[in-house]
XYZ file of C-alpha atoms in Angstrom:
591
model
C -175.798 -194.756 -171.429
C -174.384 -198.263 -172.451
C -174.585 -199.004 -176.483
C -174.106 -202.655 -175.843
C -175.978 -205.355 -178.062
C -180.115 -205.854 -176.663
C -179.718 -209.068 -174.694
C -181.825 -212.022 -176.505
C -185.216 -212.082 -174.743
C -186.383 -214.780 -172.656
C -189.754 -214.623 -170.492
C -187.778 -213.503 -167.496
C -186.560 -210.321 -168.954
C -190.144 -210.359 -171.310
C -191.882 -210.129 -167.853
C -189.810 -207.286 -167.024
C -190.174 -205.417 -169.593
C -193.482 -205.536 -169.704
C -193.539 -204.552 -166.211
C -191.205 -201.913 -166.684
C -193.383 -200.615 -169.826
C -196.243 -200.436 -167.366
C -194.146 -198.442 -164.406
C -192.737 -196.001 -167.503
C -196.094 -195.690 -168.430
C -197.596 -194.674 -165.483
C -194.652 -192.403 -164.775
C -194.590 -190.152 -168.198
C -198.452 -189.562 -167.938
C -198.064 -188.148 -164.291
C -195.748 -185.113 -165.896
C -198.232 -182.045 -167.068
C -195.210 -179.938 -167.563
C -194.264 -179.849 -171.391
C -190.285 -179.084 -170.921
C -190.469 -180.922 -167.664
C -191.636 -184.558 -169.862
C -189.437 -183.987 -172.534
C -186.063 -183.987 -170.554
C -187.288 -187.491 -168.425
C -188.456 -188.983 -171.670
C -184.376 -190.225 -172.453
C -183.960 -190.723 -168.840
C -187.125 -193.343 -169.417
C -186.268 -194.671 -172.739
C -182.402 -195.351 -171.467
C -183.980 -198.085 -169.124
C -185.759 -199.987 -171.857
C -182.989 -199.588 -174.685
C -179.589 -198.610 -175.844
C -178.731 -195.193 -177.598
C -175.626 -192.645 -178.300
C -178.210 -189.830 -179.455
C -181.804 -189.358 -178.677
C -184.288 -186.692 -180.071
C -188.015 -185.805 -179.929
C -189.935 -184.066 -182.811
C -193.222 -182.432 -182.383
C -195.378 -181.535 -185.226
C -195.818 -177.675 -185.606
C -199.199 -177.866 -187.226
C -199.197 -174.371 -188.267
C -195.744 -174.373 -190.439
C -196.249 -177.985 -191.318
C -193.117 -179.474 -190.250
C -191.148 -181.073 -187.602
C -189.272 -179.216 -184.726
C -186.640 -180.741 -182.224
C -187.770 -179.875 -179.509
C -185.663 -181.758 -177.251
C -182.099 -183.814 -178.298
C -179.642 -185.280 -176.278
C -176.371 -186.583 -177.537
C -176.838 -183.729 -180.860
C -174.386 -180.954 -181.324
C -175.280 -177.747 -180.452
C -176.032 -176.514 -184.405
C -178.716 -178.856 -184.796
C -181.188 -177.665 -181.771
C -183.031 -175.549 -183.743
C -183.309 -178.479 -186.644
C -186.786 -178.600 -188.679
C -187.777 -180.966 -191.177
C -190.292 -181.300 -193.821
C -193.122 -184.255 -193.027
C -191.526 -187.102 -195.429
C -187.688 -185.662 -194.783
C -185.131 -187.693 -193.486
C -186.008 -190.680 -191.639
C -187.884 -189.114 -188.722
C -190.026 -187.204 -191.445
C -190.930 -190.542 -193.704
C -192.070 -192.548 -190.272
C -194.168 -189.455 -189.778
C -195.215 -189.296 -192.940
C -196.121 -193.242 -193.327
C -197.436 -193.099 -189.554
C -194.936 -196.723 -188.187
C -191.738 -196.702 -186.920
C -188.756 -197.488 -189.191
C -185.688 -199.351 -187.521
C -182.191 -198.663 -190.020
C -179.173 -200.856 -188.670
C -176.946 -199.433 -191.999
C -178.156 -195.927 -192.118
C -175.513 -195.669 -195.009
C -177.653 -197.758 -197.053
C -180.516 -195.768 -196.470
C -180.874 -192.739 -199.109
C -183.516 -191.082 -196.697
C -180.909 -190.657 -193.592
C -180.258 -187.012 -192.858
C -176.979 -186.833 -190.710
C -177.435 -185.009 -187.736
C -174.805 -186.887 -185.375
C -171.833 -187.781 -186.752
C -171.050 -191.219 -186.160
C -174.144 -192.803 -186.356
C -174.441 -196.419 -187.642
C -178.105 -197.033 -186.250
C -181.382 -195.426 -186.465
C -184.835 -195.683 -184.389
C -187.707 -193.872 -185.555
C -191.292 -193.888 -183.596
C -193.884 -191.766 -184.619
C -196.211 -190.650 -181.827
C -199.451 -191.224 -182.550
C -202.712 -189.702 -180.566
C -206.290 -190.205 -181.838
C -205.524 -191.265 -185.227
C -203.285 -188.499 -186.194
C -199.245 -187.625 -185.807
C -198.220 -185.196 -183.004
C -194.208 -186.142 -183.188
C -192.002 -188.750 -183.309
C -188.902 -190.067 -180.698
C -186.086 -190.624 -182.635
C -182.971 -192.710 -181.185
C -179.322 -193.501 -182.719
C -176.573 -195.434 -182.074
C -172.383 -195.568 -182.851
C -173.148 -199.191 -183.429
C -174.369 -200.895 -186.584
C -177.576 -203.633 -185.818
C -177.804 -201.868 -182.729
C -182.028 -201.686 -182.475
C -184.090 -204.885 -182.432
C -187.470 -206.119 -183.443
C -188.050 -206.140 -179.776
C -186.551 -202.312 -179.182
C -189.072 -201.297 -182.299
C -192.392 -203.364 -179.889
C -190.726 -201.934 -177.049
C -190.600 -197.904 -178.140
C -193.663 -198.041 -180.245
C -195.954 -198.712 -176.794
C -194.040 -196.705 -174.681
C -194.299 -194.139 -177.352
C -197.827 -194.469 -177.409
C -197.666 -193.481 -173.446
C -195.781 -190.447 -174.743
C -198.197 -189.059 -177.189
C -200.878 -189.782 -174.446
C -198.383 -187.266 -172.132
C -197.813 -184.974 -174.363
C -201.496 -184.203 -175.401
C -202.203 -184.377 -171.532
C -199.522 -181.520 -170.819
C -200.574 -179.362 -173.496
C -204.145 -179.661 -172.696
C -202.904 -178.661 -169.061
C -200.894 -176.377 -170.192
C -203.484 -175.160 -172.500
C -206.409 -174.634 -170.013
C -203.466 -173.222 -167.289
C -202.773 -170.278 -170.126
C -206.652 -169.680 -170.038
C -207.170 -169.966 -166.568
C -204.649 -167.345 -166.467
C -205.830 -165.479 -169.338
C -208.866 -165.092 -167.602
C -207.808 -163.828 -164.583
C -205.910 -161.157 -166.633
C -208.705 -159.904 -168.313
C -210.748 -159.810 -165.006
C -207.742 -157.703 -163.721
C -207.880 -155.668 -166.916
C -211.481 -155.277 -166.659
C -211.208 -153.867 -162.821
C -208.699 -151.743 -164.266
C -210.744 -150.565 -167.583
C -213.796 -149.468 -164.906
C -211.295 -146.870 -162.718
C -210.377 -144.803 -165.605
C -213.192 -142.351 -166.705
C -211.132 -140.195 -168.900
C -211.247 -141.141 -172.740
C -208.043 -140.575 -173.713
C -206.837 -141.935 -170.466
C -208.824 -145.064 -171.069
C -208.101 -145.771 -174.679
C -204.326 -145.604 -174.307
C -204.978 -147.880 -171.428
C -206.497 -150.232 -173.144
C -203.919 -150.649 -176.248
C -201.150 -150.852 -173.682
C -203.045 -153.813 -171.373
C -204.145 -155.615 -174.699
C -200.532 -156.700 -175.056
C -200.643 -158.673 -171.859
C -203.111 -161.197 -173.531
C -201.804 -160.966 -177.631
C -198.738 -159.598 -178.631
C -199.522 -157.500 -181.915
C -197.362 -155.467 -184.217
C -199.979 -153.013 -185.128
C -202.937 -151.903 -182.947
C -205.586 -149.662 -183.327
C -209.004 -148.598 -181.845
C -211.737 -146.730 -183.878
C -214.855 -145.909 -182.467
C -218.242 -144.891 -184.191
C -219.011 -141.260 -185.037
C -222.609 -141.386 -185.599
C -223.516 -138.417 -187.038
C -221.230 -139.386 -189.988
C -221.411 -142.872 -190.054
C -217.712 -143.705 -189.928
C -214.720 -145.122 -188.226
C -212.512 -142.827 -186.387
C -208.623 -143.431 -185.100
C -208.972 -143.170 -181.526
C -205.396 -144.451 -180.634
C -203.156 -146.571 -183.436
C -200.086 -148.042 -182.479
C -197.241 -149.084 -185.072
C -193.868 -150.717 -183.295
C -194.713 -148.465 -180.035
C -195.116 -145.287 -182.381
C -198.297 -143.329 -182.974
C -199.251 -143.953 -186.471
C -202.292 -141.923 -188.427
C -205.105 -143.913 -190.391
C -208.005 -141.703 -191.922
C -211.684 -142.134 -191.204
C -213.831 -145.256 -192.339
C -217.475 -145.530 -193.907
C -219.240 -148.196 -192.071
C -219.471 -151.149 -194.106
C -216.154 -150.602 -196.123
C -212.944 -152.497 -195.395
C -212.656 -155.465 -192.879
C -213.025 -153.025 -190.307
C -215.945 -151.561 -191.211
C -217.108 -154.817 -192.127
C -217.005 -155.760 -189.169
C -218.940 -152.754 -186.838
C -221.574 -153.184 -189.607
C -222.103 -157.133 -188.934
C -221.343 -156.809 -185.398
C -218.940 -159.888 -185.601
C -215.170 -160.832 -185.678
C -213.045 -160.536 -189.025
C -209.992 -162.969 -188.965
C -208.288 -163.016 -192.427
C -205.125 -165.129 -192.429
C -204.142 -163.387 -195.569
C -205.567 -159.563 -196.326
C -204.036 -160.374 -200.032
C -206.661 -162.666 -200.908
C -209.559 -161.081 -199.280
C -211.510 -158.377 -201.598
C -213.013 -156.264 -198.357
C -208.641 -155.415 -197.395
C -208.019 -151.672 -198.017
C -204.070 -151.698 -197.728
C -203.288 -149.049 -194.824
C -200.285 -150.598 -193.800
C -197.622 -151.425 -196.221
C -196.744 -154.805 -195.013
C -199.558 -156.280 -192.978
C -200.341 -159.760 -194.252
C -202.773 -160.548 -192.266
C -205.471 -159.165 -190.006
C -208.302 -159.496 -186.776
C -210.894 -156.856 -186.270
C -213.114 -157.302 -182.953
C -215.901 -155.286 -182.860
C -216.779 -153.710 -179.297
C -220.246 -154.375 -178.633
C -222.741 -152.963 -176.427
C -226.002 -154.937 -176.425
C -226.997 -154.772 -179.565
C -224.831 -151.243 -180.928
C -221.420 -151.485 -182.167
C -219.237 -148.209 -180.432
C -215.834 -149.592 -182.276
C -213.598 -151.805 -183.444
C -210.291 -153.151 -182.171
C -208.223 -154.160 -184.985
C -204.760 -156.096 -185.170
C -201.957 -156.459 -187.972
C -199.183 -158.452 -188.820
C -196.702 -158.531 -191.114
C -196.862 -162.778 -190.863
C -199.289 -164.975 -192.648
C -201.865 -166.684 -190.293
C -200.942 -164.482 -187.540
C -204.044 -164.579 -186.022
C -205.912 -167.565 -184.304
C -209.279 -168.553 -183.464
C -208.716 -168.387 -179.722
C -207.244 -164.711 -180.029
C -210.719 -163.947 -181.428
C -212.731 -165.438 -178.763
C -210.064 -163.361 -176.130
C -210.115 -160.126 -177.793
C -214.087 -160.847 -177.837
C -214.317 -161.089 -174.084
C -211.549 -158.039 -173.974
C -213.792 -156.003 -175.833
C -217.098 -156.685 -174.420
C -215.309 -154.508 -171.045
C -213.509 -152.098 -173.031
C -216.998 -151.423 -174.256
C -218.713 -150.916 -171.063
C -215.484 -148.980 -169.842
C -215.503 -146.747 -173.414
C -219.344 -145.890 -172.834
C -218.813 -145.034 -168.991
C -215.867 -142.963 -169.995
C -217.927 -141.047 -172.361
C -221.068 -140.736 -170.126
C -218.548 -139.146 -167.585
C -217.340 -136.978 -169.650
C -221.261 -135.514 -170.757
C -222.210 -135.304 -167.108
C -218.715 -133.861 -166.268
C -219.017 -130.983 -168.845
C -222.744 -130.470 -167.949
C -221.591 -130.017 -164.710
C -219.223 -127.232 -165.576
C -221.729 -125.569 -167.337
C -224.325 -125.706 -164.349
C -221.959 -124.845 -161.732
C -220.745 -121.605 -164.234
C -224.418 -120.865 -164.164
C -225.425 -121.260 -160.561
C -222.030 -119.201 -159.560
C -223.342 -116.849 -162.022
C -227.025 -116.629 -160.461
C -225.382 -116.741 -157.289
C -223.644 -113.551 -158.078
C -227.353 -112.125 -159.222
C -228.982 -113.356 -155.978
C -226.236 -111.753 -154.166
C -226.939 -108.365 -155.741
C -230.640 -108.294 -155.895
C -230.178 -108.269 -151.994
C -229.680 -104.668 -150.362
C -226.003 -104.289 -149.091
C -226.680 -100.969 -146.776
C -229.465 -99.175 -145.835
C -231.308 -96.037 -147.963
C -229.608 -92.406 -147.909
C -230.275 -90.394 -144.965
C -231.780 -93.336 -142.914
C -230.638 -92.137 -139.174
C -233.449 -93.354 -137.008
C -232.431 -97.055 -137.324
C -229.140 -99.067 -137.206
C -230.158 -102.323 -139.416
C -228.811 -105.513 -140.309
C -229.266 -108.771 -141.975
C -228.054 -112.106 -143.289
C -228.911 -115.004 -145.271
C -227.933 -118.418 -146.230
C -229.442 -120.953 -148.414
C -229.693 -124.664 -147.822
C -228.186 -125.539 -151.199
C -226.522 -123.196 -153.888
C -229.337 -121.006 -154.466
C -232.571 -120.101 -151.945
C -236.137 -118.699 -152.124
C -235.790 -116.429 -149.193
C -235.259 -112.657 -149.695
C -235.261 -109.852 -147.622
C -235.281 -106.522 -148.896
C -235.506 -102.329 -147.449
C -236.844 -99.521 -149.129
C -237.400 -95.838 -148.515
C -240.130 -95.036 -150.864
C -240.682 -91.481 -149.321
C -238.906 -89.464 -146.746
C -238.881 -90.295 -143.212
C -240.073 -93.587 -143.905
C -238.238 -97.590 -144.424
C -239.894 -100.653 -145.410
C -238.487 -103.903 -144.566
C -239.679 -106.646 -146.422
C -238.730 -110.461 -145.304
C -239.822 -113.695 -147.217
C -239.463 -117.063 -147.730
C -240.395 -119.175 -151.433
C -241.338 -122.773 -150.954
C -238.908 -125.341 -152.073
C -235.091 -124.521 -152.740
C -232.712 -124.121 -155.457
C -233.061 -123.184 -158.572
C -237.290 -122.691 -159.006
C -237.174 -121.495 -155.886
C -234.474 -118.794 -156.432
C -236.545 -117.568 -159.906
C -239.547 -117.241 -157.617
C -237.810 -115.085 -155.060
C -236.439 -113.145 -157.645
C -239.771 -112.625 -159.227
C -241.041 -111.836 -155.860
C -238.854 -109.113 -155.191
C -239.440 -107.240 -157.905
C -243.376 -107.155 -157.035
C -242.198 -106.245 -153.710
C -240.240 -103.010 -155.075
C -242.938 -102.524 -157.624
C -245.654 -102.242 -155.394
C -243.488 -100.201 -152.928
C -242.812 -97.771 -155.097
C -245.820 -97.421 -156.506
C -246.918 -95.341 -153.332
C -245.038 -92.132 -154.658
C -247.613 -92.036 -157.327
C -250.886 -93.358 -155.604
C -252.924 -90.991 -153.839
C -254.314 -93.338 -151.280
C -251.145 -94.441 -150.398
C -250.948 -98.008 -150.375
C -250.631 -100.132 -147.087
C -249.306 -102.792 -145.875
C -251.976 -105.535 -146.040
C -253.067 -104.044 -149.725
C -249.367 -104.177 -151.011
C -249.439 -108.383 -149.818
C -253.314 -108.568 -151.650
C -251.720 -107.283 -154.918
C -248.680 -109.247 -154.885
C -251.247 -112.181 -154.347
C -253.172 -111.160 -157.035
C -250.384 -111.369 -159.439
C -248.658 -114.368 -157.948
C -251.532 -116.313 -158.515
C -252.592 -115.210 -161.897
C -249.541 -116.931 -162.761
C -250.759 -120.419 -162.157
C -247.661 -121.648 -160.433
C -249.463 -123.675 -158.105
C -246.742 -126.176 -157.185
C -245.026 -122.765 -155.331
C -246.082 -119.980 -153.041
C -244.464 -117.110 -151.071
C -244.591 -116.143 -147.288
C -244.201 -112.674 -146.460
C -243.896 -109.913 -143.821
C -244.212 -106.841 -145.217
C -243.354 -103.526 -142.485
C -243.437 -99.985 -142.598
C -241.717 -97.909 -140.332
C -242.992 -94.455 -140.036
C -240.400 -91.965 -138.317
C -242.542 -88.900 -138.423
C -245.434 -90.580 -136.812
C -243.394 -93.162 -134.725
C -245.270 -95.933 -135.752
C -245.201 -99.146 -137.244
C -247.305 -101.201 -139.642
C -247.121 -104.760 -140.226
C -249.101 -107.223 -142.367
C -248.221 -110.990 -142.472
C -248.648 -113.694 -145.176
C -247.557 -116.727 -143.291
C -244.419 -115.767 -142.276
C -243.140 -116.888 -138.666
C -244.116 -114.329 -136.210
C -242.076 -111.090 -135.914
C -240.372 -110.604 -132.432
C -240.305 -107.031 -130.392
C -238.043 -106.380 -127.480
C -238.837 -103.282 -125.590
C -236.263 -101.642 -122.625
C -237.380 -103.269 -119.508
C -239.700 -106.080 -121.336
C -238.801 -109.196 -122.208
C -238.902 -109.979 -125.960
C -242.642 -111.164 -127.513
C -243.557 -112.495 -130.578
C -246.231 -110.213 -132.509
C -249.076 -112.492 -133.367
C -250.653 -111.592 -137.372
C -251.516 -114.360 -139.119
C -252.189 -114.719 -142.778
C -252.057 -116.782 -145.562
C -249.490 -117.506 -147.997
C -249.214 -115.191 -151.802
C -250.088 -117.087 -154.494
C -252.072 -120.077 -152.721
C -255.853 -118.965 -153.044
C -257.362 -115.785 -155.306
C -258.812 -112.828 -153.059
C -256.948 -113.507 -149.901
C -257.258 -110.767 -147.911
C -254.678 -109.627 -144.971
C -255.054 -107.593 -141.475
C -252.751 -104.997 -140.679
C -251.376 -103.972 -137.326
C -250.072 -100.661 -136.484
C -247.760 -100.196 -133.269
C -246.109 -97.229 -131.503
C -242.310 -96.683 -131.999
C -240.074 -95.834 -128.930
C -236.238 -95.038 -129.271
C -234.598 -98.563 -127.978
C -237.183 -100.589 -129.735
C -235.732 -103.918 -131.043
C -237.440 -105.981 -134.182
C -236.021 -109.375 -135.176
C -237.750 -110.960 -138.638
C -236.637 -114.285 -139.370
C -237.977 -117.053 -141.919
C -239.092 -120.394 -140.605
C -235.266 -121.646 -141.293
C -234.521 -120.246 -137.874
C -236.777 -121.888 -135.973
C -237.034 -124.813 -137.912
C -233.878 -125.898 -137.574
C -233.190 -129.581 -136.595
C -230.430 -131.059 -134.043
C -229.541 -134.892 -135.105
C -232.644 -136.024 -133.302
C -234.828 -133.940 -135.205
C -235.858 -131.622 -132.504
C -236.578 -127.932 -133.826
C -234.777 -124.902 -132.566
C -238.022 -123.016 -132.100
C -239.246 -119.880 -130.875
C -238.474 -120.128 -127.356
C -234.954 -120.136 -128.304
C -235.069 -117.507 -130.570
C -236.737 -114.992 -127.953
C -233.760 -115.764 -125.284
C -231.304 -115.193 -127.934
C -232.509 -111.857 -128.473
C -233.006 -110.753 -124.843
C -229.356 -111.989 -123.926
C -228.515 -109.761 -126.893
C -230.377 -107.105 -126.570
C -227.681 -104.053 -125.709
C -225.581 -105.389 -129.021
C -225.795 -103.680 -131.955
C -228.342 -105.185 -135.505
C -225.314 -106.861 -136.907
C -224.323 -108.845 -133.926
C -227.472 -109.890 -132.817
C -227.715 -111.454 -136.625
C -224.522 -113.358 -135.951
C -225.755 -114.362 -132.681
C -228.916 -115.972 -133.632
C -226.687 -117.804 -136.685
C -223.854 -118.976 -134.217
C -226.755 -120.408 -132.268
C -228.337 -121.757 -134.662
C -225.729 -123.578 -136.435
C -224.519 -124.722 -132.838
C -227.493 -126.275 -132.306
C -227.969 -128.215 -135.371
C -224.264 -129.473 -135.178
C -223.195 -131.620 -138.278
C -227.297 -131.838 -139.398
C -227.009 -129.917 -142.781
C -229.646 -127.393 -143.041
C -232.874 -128.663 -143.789
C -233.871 -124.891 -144.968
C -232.643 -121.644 -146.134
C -232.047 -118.892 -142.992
C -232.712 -115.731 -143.154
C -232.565 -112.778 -140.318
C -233.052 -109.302 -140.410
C -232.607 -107.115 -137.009
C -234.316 -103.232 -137.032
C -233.208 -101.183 -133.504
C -234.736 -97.632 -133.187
C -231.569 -95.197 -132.252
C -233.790 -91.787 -132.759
């Protein structure tokens, strides 16, 4: 740059430097970068005037004073230079708002030396809407160096600056939010995967740094049965750090979960609602996390500075919090169903292991007339079928096989209950003199099943009683699928007995049939789960199926018929999931 005298002006060079005013002007506004604009701004200037030195000062609102934040030709000691509004002669233009031109600056008592040499200064403040943002502040090795014309000439092209300069910030300003936003949309993607509370929390103190950058954070959520704030996670300089519980309403925190709004103190000193938890915290924002219209917590930020805090961290932390909220109460609903679950499953492996008992294992002592077997599997955890054999009195087996509507749970109590009547009323034929049959053993049971007004639910049944003294075999039905006899040399037959469900209707009544038992004989009881069962196109595996099964079978012993009519049945429905519980018992006469 050339410090030689301004060359007088004429209307040739008036026209361009008008011209080149215009061209500058257009030129600085097209810059939205901040640093960017402030290193062309000399280039500019250097083609409209002379200088050794050039600086530009922007106003740092907050502190109240001037920073150079930019300097060419200054030594390297005075880049981080501040002054006071009305210091020096960059502060008084400020501070009287016009530019002052100094061609002695050792007759000036306001000059502040900041490059040595200097004989000249040029001072324009930059002026935006009525107020002072900065000021552009050239000097000169040469005494008289800046004109009249250089004072017209940088006070509108500083004009253009200040225009720039509020344009970049403003750019820059919705860029950080832009931004800003898309980190708390990742955060809030982020906040929704974790479902484990102490997971979460942590989480959420270590992402909150990527939008404000605090000194001491904490997060205290609502215990409601006491009516304070607890210390979920606080963070002091990366360390854990312990703060006791707070009554709602007290402090700034609680203060703020009681109003449901932001608290931003610039200084906690001068605010009566501060209860001093940390020694040197000077100022302080508490957001409280909201969901509809309940507080769950507070976030709430320290610092150590004055006016640490501003409004726009508020309105952040605000939109921060709204999805730690949702995020805090999904964590905590997770963790209720979660435990809930643990207790249920406990309980159901627990009733499991009760089902599992209740069912007979082997046959009664000194059974040697019959080789047995059976199996069963419910649809879900727990199933209504049961199956049970008893030998009330020598020579003699019942075989009991039923099936509760519904499944699960309700249907599992019934069973149970069901069983029991079925042993009680078996047993009860020690002690009866008439001997209680089949069919009158099913009209008690319904008796009792329905006195019990459980409407909603009902039990099928097959109740048998092999005799091995007489060789014969009664059988009484309550709507359970028909029972299936294979003979040697006959093909295998369903025996048709109707009869209608226990507990449905008061006074049923039930036939009986008696048959003759030969050595060979083959009985298969199943519930309707067998022959129910659906293939992906919904067909049933039905009877038909089930009688084949059992002739292609026939020579095999109980227990491997049962795992034949299973394999075939779970063959046949494929990847269908049960749509029932299953339930087979298999009775061959050896003797």
């Amino acid at each position: 740059m050339s410090d030689s005298t301004t060359p007088p002006l004429t209307p040739a060079n008036l026209r361009e430097i008008v011209l080149a005013l215009f061209e500058l002007g257009r030129e600085v506004t097209s810059v939205l970068d901040v640093d960017e604009l402030l290193h062309k701004i000399p280039v500019l200037v250097s083609r409209l005037t002379n200088f050794k030195a050039f600086a530009a000062y922007l106003l740092d609102e907050k502190a109240g004073d001037l920073v150079l934040a930019y300097a060419v030709g200054y030594p390297e000691s005075a880049h981080n230079l501040r002054l006071k509004i009305g210091q020096g002669l960059v502060g008084a233009a400020v501070a009287e708002g016009k530019p002052i031109v100094v061609n002695d600056v050792s007759r000036d008592p306001r000059y502040l030396e900041a490059v040595a040499g200097s004989q000249s200064e040029l001072v324009v403040p930059l002026r935006r809407k009525g107020r002072v943002i900065g000021a552009l502040n050239l000097l000169s090795d040469r005494a008289g160096q800046f004109t009249e014309i250089d004072e017209v000439i940088m006070r509108q092209f500083g004009a253009h600056v200040a225009v720039a300069i509020e344009n970049a910030r403003l750019f820059e300003h919705e860029r950080e939010y832009t931004s800003t936003l898309e980190t708390l949309a990742e955060i809030g993607r982020e906040f929704a995967s974790i479902l484990n509370l102490d997971e979460l929390l942590t989480r959420i103190a270590n992402l909150t740094r990527r939008v404000i950058d605090y000194r001491t954070f904490g997060i205290l959520l609502v215990n409601e049965d006491t009516n304070e704030l607890e210390m979920k996670v606080a963070v002091r300089y990366g360390e854990q750090a312990s703060v006791p519980r707070i009554k709602i309403g007290l402090g700034l925190t609680g203060y703020a979960a009681l109003h449901k709004q932001p608290v931003l103190v610039p200084d906690v000193s001068q605010d009566p609602r501060y209860i001093s938890l940390v020694a040197d915290a000077r100022s302080e924002l508490v957001i409280p996390l909201l969901l509809k219209d309940r507080c769950i917590g507070v976030f709430d930020l320290e610092s150590p500075e004055l006016d640490a805090f501003k409004k726009s961290d508020a309105e952040i932390l605000t939109l921060l919090a709204s999805q730690a909220a949702v995020a805090i109460e999904n964590a905590r609903l997770y963790e209720t169903i979660r435990t809930n679950e643990l207790r249920l499953e406990k309980e159901i492996r627990f009733a499991q292991r009760v089902q599992s008992a209740l069912l007979p294992t082997e046959l009664p002592k000194r059974m040697k007339h019959v080789d047995v077997a059976a199996r069963f599997e419910p649809a879900r955890e727990l199933g209504g079928d049961l199956y049970d054999y008893l030998a009330p009195e020598p020579n003699t087996l019942v075989i009991a096989v039923g099936d509760v509507s519904g499944k699960g749970v309700p249907a599992a109590l019934y069973s149970a209950f069901a069983g029991e009547l079925v042993r009680s009323r078996t047993f009860r034929r020690r002690h009866s003199t008439d001997r209680l049959g089949a069919a009158s053993v099913l009209a008690s049971m319904n008796t009792i099943l329905y006195e019990r007004q459980l409407e909603e639910y009902y039990c099928t049944l097959l109740y048998t009683i092999f005799d091995f003294k007489r060789r014969t075999l009664t059988i009484s039905n309550a709507a359970i699928p028909y029972p299936i006899r294979k003979r040697r040399g006959e093909p295998a037959a369903q025996i048709e007995l109707p009869g209608m469900p226990l507990g449905s209707f008061s006074g049923s009544h039930y036939d009986e049939l008696t048959l003759d038992l030969q050595a060979g004989d083959l009985f298969v009881f199943t519930t309707d789960g067998v022959t129910e069962a659906q293939d992906g196109l919904m067909r049933e595996f039905g009877s038909e199926r089930l009688l084949a099964i059992v002739d292609q079978n026939y020579e095999r012993s109980a227990a491997e018929i049962v795992d034949a009519i299973f394999t075939a049945v779970g063959e046949f429905r494929g990847d269908t999931p049960p749509n029932d519980d299953t339930t087979a018992v298999v009775v061959r006469i050896i003797g």
